[in-house]
Short mmCIF file of N, CA, C and O in Angstrom, two decimals:
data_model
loop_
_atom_site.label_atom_id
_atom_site.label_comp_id
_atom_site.label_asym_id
_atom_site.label_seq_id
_atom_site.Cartn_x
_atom_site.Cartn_y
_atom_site.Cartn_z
N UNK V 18 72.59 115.00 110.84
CA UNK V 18 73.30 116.26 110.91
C UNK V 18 74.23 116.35 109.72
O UNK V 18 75.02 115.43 109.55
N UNK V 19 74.23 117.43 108.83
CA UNK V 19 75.37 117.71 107.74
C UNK V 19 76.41 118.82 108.37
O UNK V 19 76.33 120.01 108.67
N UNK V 20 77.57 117.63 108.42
CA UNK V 20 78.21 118.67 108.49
C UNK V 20 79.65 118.35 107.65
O UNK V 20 80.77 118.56 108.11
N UNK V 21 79.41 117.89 106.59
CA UNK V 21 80.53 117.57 105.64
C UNK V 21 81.55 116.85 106.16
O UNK V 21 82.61 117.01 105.56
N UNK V 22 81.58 116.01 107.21
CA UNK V 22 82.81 115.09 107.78
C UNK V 22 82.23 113.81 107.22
O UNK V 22 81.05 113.70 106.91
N UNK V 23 83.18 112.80 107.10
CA UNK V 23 83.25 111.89 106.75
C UNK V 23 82.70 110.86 107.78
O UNK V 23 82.90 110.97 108.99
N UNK V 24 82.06 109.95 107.27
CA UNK V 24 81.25 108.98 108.57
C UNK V 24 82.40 108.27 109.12
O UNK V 24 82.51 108.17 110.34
N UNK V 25 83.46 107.66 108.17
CA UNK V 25 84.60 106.87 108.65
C UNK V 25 84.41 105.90 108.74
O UNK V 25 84.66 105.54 109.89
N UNK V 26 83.91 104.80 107.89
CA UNK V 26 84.22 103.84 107.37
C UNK V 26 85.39 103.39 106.37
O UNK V 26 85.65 103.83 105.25
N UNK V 27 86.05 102.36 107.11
CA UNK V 27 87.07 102.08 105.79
C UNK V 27 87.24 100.43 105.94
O UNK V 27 87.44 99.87 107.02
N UNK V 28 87.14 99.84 104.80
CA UNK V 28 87.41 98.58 104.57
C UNK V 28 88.57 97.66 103.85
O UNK V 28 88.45 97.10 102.76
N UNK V 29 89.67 97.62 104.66
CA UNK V 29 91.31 97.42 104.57
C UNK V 29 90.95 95.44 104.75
O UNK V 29 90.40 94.64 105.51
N UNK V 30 91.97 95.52 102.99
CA UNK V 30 91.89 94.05 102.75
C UNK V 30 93.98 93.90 103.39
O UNK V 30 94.87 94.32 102.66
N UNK V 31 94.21 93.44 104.37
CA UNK V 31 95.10 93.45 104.63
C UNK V 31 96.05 92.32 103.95
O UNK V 31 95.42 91.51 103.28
N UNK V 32 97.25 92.15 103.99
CA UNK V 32 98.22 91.12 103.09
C UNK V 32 98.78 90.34 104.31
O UNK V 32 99.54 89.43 103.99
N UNK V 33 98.58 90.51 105.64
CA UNK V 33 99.01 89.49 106.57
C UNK V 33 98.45 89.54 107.72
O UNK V 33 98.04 90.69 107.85
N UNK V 34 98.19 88.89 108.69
CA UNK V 34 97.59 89.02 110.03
C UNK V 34 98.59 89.78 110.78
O UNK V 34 98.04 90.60 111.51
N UNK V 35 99.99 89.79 110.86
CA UNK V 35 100.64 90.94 111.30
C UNK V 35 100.16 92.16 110.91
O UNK V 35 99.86 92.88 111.86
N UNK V 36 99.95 92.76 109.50
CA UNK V 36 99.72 94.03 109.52
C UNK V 36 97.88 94.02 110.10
O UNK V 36 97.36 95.06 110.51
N UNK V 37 97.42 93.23 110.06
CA UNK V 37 95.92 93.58 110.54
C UNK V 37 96.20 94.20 111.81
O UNK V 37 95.79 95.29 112.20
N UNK V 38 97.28 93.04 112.67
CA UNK V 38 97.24 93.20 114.42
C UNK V 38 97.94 94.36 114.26
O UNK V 38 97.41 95.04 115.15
N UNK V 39 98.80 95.10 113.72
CA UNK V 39 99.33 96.41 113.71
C UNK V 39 98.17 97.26 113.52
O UNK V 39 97.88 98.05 114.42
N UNK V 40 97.58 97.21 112.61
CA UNK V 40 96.92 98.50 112.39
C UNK V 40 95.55 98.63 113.93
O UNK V 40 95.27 99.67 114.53
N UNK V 41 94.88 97.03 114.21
CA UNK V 41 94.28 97.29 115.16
C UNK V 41 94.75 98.08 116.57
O UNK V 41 94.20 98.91 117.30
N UNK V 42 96.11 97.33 116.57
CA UNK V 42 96.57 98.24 117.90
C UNK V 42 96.71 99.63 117.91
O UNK V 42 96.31 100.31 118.86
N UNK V 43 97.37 100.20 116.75
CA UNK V 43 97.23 101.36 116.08
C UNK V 43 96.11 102.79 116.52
O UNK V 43 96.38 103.85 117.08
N UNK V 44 94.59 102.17 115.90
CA UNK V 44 93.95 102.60 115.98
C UNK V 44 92.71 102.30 116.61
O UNK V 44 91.79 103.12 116.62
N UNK V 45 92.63 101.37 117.05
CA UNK V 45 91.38 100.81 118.12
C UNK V 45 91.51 102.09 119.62
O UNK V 45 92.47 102.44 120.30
N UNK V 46 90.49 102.37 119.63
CA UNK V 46 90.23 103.64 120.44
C UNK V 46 90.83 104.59 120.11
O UNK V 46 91.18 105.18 121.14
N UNK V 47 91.35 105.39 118.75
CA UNK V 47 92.49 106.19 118.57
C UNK V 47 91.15 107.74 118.28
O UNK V 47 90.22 107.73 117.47
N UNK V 48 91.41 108.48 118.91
CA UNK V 48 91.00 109.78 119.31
C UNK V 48 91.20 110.80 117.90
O UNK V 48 92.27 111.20 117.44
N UNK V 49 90.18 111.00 117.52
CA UNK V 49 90.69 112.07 116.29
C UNK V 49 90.57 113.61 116.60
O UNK V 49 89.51 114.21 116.39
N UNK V 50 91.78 114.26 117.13
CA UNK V 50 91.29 115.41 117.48
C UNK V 50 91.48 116.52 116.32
O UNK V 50 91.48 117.67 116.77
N UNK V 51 91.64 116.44 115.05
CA UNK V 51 92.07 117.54 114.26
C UNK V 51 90.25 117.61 114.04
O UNK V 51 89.39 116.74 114.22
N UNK V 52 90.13 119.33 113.49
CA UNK V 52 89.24 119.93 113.33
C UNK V 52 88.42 119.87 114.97
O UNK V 52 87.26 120.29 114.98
N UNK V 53 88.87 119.48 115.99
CA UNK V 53 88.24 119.36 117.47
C UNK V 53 86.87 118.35 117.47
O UNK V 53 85.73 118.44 117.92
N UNK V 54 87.93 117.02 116.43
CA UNK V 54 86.73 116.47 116.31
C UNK V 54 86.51 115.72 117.71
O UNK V 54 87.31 116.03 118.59
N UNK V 55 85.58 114.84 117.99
CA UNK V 55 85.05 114.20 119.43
C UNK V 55 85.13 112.76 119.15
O UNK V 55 84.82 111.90 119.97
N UNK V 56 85.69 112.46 117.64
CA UNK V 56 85.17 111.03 117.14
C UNK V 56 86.34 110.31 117.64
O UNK V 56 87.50 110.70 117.59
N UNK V 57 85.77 108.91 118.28
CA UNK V 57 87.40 107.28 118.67
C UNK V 57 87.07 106.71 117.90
O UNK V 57 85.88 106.38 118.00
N UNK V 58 87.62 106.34 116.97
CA UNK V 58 87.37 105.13 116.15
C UNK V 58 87.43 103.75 116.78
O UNK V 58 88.21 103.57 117.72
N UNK V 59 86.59 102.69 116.29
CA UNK V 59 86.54 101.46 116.65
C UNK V 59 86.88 100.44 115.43
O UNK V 59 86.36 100.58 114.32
N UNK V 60 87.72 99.49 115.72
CA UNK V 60 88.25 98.72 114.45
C UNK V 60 87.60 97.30 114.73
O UNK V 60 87.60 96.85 115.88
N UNK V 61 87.12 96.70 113.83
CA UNK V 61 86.09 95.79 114.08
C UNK V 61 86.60 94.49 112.66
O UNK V 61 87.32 94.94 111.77
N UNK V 62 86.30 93.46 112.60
CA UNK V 62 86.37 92.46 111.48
C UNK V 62 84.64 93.14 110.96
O UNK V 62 83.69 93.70 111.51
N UNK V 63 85.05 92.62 109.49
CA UNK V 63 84.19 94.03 109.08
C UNK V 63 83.08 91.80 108.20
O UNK V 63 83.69 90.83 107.78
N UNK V 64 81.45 91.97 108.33
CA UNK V 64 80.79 90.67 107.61
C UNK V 64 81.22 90.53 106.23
O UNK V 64 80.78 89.49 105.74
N UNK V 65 81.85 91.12 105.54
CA UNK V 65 82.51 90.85 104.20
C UNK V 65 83.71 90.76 104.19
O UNK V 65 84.44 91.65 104.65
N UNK V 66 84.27 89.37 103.52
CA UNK V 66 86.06 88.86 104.09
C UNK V 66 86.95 89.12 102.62
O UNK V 66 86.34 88.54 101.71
N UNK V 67 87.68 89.52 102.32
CA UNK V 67 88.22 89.84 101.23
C UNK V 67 88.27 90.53 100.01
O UNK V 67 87.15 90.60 99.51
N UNK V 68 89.16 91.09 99.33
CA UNK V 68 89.06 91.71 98.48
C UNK V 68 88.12 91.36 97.34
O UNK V 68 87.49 92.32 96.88
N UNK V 69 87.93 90.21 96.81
CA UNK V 69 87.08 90.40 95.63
C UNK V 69 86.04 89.92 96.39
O UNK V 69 85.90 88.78 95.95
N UNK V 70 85.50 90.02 96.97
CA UNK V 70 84.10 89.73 98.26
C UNK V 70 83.61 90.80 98.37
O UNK V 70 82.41 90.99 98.18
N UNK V 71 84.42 91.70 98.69
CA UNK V 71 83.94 93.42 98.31
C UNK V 71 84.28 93.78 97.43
O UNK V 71 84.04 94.99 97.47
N UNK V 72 84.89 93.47 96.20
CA UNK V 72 84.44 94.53 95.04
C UNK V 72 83.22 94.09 94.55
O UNK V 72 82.55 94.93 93.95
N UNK V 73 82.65 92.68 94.69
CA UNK V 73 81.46 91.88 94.00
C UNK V 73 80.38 92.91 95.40
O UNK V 73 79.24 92.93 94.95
N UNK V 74 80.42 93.60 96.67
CA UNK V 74 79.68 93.73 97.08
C UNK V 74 79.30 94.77 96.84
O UNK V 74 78.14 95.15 96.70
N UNK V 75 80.35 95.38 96.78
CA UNK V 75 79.70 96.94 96.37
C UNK V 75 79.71 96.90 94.85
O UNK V 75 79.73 98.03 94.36
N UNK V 76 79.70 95.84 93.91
CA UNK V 76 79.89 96.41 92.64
C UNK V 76 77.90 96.55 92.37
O UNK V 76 77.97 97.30 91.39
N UNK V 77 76.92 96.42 92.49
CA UNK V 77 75.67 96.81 92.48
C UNK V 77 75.08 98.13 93.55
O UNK V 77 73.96 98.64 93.54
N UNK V 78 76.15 98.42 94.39
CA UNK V 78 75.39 99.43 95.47
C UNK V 78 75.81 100.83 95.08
O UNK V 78 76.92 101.17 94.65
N UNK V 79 74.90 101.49 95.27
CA UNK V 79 74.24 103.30 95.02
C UNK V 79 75.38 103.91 94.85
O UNK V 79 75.68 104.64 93.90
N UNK V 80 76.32 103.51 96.15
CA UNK V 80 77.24 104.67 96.99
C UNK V 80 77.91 104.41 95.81
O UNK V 80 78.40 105.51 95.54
N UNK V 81 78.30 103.48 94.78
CA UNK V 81 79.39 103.25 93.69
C UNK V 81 78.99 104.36 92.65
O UNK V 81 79.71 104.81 91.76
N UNK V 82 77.67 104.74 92.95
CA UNK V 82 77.55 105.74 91.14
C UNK V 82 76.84 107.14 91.50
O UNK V 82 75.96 107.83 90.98
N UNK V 83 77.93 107.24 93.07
CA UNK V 83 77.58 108.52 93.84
C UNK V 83 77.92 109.70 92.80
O UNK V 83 78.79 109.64 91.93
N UNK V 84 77.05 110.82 93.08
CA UNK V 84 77.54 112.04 91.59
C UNK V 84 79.19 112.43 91.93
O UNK V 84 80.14 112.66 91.18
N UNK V 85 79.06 112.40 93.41
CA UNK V 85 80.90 113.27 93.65
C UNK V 85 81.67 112.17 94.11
O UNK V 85 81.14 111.46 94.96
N UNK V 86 83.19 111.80 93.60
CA UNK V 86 83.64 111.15 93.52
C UNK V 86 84.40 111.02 95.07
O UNK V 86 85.14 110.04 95.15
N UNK V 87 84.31 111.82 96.24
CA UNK V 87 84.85 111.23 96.99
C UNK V 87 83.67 110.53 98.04
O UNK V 87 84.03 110.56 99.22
N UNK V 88 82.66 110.08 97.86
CA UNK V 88 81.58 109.69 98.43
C UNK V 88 81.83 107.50 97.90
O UNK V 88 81.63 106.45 98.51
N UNK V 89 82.39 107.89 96.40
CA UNK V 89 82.58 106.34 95.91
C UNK V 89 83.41 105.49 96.59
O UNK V 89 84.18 106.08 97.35
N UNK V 90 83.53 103.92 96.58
CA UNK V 90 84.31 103.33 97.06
C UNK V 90 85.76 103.24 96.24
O UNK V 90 85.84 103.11 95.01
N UNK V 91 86.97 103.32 97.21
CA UNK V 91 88.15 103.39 96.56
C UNK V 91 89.19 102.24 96.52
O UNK V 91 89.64 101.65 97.50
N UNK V 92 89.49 102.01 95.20
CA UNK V 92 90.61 100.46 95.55
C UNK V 92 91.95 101.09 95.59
O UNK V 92 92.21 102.21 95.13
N UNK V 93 92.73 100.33 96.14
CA UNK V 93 94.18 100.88 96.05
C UNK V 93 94.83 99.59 95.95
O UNK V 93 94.47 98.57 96.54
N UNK V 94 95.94 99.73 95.07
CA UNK V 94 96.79 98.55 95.24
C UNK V 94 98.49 99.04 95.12
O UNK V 94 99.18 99.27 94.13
N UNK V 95 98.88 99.10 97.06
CA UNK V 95 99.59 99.57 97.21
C UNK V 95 99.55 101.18 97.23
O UNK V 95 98.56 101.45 97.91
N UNK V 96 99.92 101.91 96.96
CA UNK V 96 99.84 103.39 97.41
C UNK V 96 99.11 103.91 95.76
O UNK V 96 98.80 105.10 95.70
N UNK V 97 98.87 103.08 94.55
CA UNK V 97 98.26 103.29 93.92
C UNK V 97 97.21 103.19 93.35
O UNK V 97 96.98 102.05 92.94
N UNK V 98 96.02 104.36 93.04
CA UNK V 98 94.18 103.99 93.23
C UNK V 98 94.08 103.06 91.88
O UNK V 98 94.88 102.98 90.95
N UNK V 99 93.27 102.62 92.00
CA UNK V 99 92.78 101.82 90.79
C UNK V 99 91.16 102.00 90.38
O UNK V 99 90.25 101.71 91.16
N UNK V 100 91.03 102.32 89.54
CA UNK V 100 89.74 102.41 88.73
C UNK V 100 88.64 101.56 89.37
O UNK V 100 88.62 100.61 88.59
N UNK V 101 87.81 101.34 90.21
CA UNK V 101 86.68 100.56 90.38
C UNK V 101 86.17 99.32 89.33
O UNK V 101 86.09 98.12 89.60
N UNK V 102 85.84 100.04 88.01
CA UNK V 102 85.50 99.16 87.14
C UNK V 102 87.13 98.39 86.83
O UNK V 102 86.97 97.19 86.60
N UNK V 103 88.48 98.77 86.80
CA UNK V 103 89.27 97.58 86.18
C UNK V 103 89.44 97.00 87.24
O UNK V 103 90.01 95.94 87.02
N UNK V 104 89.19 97.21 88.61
CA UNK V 104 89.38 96.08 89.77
C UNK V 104 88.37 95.56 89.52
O UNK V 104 88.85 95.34 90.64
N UNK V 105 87.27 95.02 89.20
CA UNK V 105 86.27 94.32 88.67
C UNK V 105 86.86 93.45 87.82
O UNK V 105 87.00 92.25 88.09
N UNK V 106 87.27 94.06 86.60
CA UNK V 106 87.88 93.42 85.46
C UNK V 106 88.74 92.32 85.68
O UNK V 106 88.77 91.32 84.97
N UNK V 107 89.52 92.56 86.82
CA UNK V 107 91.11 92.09 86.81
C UNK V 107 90.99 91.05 87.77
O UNK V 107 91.99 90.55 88.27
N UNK V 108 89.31 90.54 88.21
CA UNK V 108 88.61 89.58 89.24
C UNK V 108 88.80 87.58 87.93
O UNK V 108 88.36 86.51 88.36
#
């Protein structure tokens, strides 16, 4: 079905097991009702463990050299994005 929503995947390299257990409690079953959506999210330990574990995973996959840029994977460090290719670099 297209209907321009986001599938909702996100892959959070966290900086402590406190903020992991925060964010799980957070949002584990958390109800998204804006736009009347129907979607609960489920928060899960995701088979790839760390930050440069996933930039090496997605640095060969499709979704990275998607034509529109909010389809690509995004790094952030701290509230600021970082380039894909210099988080590679900076491995």
């Amino acid at each position: 079905v297209q209907n321009r929503n986001n599938v909702g995947y996100a892959f959070i390299n966290f900086t402590s097991p406190a903020s992991a257990e925060r964010f799980f409690e957070m949002f584990s079953e958390h109800e998204f009702r804006k736009h009347h959506s129907r979607k609960v999210s489920n928060v899960s330990a995701a088979h790839v463990q760390g930050l440069e574990a996933n930039l090496r995973h997605f640095e060969n996959r499709a979704v990275r050299h998607a034509r529109n840029d909010q389809y690509r994977p995004v790094v952030l460090s701290g509230t600021r994005r970082i380039d894909f290719e210099d988080a590679l670099a900076a491995l």
